[in-house]
PDB file of C-alpha atoms in Angstrom:
ATOM      1  CA  UNK X   1      19.922  87.626 107.418  1.00 96.00           C
ATOM      2  CA  UNK X   2      20.853  91.319 107.443  1.00 96.00           C
ATOM      3  CA  UNK X   3      19.693  93.034 104.236  1.00 97.00           C
ATOM      4  CA  UNK X   4      20.407  96.644 105.166  1.00 98.00           C
ATOM      5  CA  UNK X   5      22.602  98.344 107.760  1.00 98.00           C
ATOM      6  CA  UNK X   6      22.531 102.012 108.799  1.00 98.00           C
ATOM      7  CA  UNK X   7      25.272 103.367 111.067  1.00 98.00           C
ATOM      8  CA  UNK X   8      25.225 106.473 113.249  1.00 97.00           C
ATOM      9  CA  UNK X   9      27.960 107.726 115.577  1.00 97.00           C
ATOM     10  CA  UNK X  10      27.587 110.140 118.482  1.00 95.00           C
ATOM     11  CA  UNK X  11      30.438 111.456 120.616  1.00 95.00           C
ATOM     12  CA  UNK X  12      30.320 112.843 124.150  1.00 89.00           C
ATOM     13  CA  UNK X  13      33.430 113.763 126.137  1.00 88.00           C
ATOM     14  CA  UNK X  14      35.601 110.617 126.110  1.00 90.00           C
ATOM     15  CA  UNK X  15      32.831 108.222 124.976  1.00 95.00           C
ATOM     16  CA  UNK X  16      31.737 107.379 121.470  1.00 97.00           C
ATOM     17  CA  UNK X  17      28.432 105.576 120.818  1.00 97.00           C
ATOM     18  CA  UNK X  18      28.094 103.645 117.587  1.00 98.00           C
ATOM     19  CA  UNK X  19      24.514 102.779 116.647  1.00 98.00           C
ATOM     20  CA  UNK X  20      23.803 100.051 114.102  1.00 99.00           C
ATOM     21  CA  UNK X  21      20.285  99.802 112.682  1.00 99.00           C
ATOM     22  CA  UNK X  22      19.724  96.563 110.768  1.00 99.00           C
ATOM     23  CA  UNK X  23      16.886  95.432 108.523  1.00 99.00           C
ATOM     24  CA  UNK X  24      16.492  91.675 108.969  1.00 98.00           C
ATOM     25  CA  UNK X  25      14.962  89.144 106.583  1.00 98.00           C
ATOM     26  CA  UNK X  26      13.832  85.676 107.606  1.00 96.00           C
ATOM     27  CA  UNK X  27      11.019  83.213 107.154  1.00 92.00           C
ATOM     28  CA  UNK X  28       8.335  82.236 109.620  1.00 90.00           C
ATOM     29  CA  UNK X  29       5.951  79.299 109.527  1.00 88.00           C
ATOM     30  CA  UNK X  30       2.261  80.078 109.881  1.00 84.00           C
ATOM     31  CA  UNK X  31      -0.424  77.436 110.261  1.00 80.00           C
ATOM     32  CA  UNK X  32      -3.381  77.899 107.934  1.00 76.00           C
ATOM     33  CA  UNK X  33      -6.020  75.214 108.396  1.00 78.00           C
ATOM     34  CA  UNK X  34      -4.105  71.937 108.246  1.00 83.00           C
ATOM     35  CA  UNK X  35      -1.234  73.401 106.251  1.00 80.00           C
ATOM     36  CA  UNK X  36       1.888  75.182 107.374  1.00 82.00           C
ATOM     37  CA  UNK X  37       2.968  78.010 105.099  1.00 82.00           C
ATOM     38  CA  UNK X  38       6.371  79.685 105.154  1.00 87.00           C
ATOM     39  CA  UNK X  39       6.089  83.455 104.842  1.00 88.00           C
ATOM     40  CA  UNK X  40       8.931  85.885 104.249  1.00 93.00           C
ATOM     41  CA  UNK X  41       9.273  88.297 107.128  1.00 96.00           C
ATOM     42  CA  UNK X  42      11.221  91.459 107.908  1.00 98.00           C
ATOM     43  CA  UNK X  43      12.376  92.706 111.274  1.00 98.00           C
ATOM     44  CA  UNK X  44      14.732  95.208 112.900  1.00 98.00           C
ATOM     45  CA  UNK X  45      17.753  94.981 115.161  1.00 99.00           C
ATOM     46  CA  UNK X  46      19.432  97.912 116.917  1.00 99.00           C
ATOM     47  CA  UNK X  47      22.871  97.643 118.454  1.00 98.00           C
ATOM     48  CA  UNK X  48      24.734 100.285 120.436  1.00 98.00           C
ATOM     49  CA  UNK X  49      28.470  99.965 120.998  1.00 98.00           C
ATOM     50  CA  UNK X  50      30.045 102.147 123.687  1.00 98.00           C
ATOM     51  CA  UNK X  51      33.698 102.967 123.028  1.00 98.00           C
ATOM     52  CA  UNK X  52      35.927 104.760 125.568  1.00 96.00           C
ATOM     53  CA  UNK X  53      39.477 105.710 124.603  1.00 92.00           C
ATOM     54  CA  UNK X  54      39.312 103.392 121.594  1.00 91.00           C
ATOM     55  CA  UNK X  55      38.176 100.363 123.616  1.00 96.00           C
ATOM     56  CA  UNK X  56      34.793  98.691 123.320  1.00 96.00           C
ATOM     57  CA  UNK X  57      33.359  98.704 126.852  1.00 97.00           C
ATOM     58  CA  UNK X  58      29.680  97.816 126.372  1.00 97.00           C
ATOM     59  CA  UNK X  59      27.217  96.482 123.802  1.00 98.00           C
ATOM     60  CA  UNK X  60      23.431  96.853 124.037  1.00 98.00           C
ATOM     61  CA  UNK X  61      21.252  95.070 121.491  1.00 98.00           C
ATOM     62  CA  UNK X  62      17.567  94.392 120.942  1.00 98.00           C
ATOM     63  CA  UNK X  63      15.539  93.160 118.000  1.00 98.00           C
ATOM     64  CA  UNK X  64      12.132  92.239 116.679  1.00 97.00           C
ATOM     65  CA  UNK X  65      12.585  89.471 114.116  1.00 95.00           C
ATOM     66  CA  UNK X  66       9.151  89.517 112.474  1.00 95.00           C
ATOM     67  CA  UNK X  67       7.293  92.786 112.043  1.00 97.00           C
ATOM     68  CA  UNK X  68       5.752  92.475 108.577  1.00 96.00           C
ATOM     69  CA  UNK X  69       6.147  90.585 105.297  1.00 95.00           C
ATOM     70  CA  UNK X  70       6.144  93.982 103.564  1.00 95.00           C
ATOM     71  CA  UNK X  71       9.728  95.214 103.323  1.00 97.00           C
ATOM     72  CA  UNK X  72       8.876  98.867 102.627  1.00 97.00           C
ATOM     73  CA  UNK X  73       6.927  99.169 105.899  1.00 97.00           C
ATOM     74  CA  UNK X  74       9.784  97.764 107.959  1.00 98.00           C
ATOM     75  CA  UNK X  75      12.318  99.865 106.036  1.00 98.00           C
ATOM     76  CA  UNK X  76      10.300 102.984 106.903  1.00 98.00           C
ATOM     77  CA  UNK X  77      10.381 101.989 110.579  1.00 98.00           C
ATOM     78  CA  UNK X  78      14.143 101.424 110.360  1.00 98.00           C
ATOM     79  CA  UNK X  79      14.565 104.925 108.923  1.00 98.00           C
ATOM     80  CA  UNK X  80      12.361 106.387 111.683  1.00 98.00           C
ATOM     81  CA  UNK X  81      14.526 104.746 114.344  1.00 98.00           C
ATOM     82  CA  UNK X  82      17.739 105.885 112.641  1.00 98.00           C
ATOM     83  CA  UNK X  83      16.584 109.480 112.100  1.00 98.00           C
ATOM     84  CA  UNK X  84      15.588 109.777 115.764  1.00 96.00           C
ATOM     85  CA  UNK X  85      18.687 107.997 117.147  1.00 95.00           C
ATOM     86  CA  UNK X  86      16.558 105.488 119.055  1.00 97.00           C
ATOM     87  CA  UNK X  87      18.529 103.341 121.490  1.00 97.00           C
ATOM     88  CA  UNK X  88      18.053  99.554 121.629  1.00 98.00           C
ATOM     89  CA  UNK X  89      16.674 100.069 125.128  1.00 97.00           C
ATOM     90  CA  UNK X  90      13.672 101.927 123.654  1.00 98.00           C
ATOM     91  CA  UNK X  91      13.102  99.773 120.553  1.00 97.00           C
ATOM     92  CA  UNK X  92       9.934  98.078 121.817  1.00 96.00           C
ATOM     93  CA  UNK X  93       8.565 101.317 123.293  1.00 97.00           C
ATOM     94  CA  UNK X  94       8.784 103.004 119.899  1.00 97.00           C
ATOM     95  CA  UNK X  95       7.716 100.065 117.706  1.00 96.00           C
ATOM     96  CA  UNK X  96       4.982  98.527 119.885  1.00 95.00           C
ATOM     97  CA  UNK X  97       1.991 100.201 118.224  1.00 96.00           C
ATOM     98  CA  UNK X  98       3.409  99.667 114.723  1.00 96.00           C
ATOM     99  CA  UNK X  99       3.949  95.967 115.426  1.00 95.00           C
ATOM    100  CA  UNK X 100       0.359  95.630 116.643  1.00 94.00           C
ATOM    101  CA  UNK X 101      -0.872  97.357 113.481  1.00 95.00           C
ATOM    102  CA  UNK X 102       1.322  95.427 111.025  1.00 95.00           C
ATOM    103  CA  UNK X 103       0.566  91.934 112.386  1.00 90.00           C
ATOM    104  CA  UNK X 104      -2.458  91.772 110.057  1.00 91.00           C
ATOM    105  CA  UNK X 105      -0.054  91.841 107.080  1.00 91.00           C
ATOM    106  CA  UNK X 106       0.837  88.206 107.805  1.00 88.00           C
ATOM    107  CA  UNK X 107      -2.825  87.167 107.538  1.00 84.00           C
ATOM    108  CA  UNK X 108      -3.109  88.951 104.201  1.00 83.00           C
ATOM    109  CA  UNK X 109       0.052  87.259 102.936  1.00 80.00           C
ATOM    110  CA  UNK X 110      -1.112  83.787 103.995  1.00 76.00           C
ATOM    111  CA  UNK X 111      -4.484  84.261 102.305  1.00 72.00           C
ATOM    112  CA  UNK X 112      -2.736  85.464  99.140  1.00 69.00           C
ATOM    113  CA  UNK X 113      -0.417  82.426  99.096  1.00 67.00           C
ATOM    114  CA  UNK X 114      -3.200  79.967  99.972  1.00 57.00           C
ATOM    115  CA  UNK X 115      -5.396  80.988  97.031  1.00 60.00           C
TER     116      UNK X 115
END
C-alpha cells in the first residue's frame, strides 16, 4: 500500500521526466522460534516516466518492499532520494548500506512483540 507519494519533474529539450517516490507499507512474516509473527514494514518505490511531445514513451521502476518497521527511518530515506533526484536505476546503489544497517530493526520489533 502506498502511504506517501512525492513527485518531481525535470525537463530537457523535448523530453520531460516525471519521478514518483513512494513510501510503501506492508506486512512481512518473520519466524521466531516455532512462531510466525507478522511485522509491519515500510519500503520505497521509485518510478520514472519519460514523456516526449506529450506521449509516455518509457517507464523505469524499482523498489525495496521491506527496509524497516520504523516509518520515520524509511521516510527520511525517501526524502533523501527525492531531494537528490535519484533515478530508479540507482535505488539499490544508494540504499544498500542503509538497508544493511536497518535490517536489525526487524529483530528488535520481533523481540518487542514476542515479550
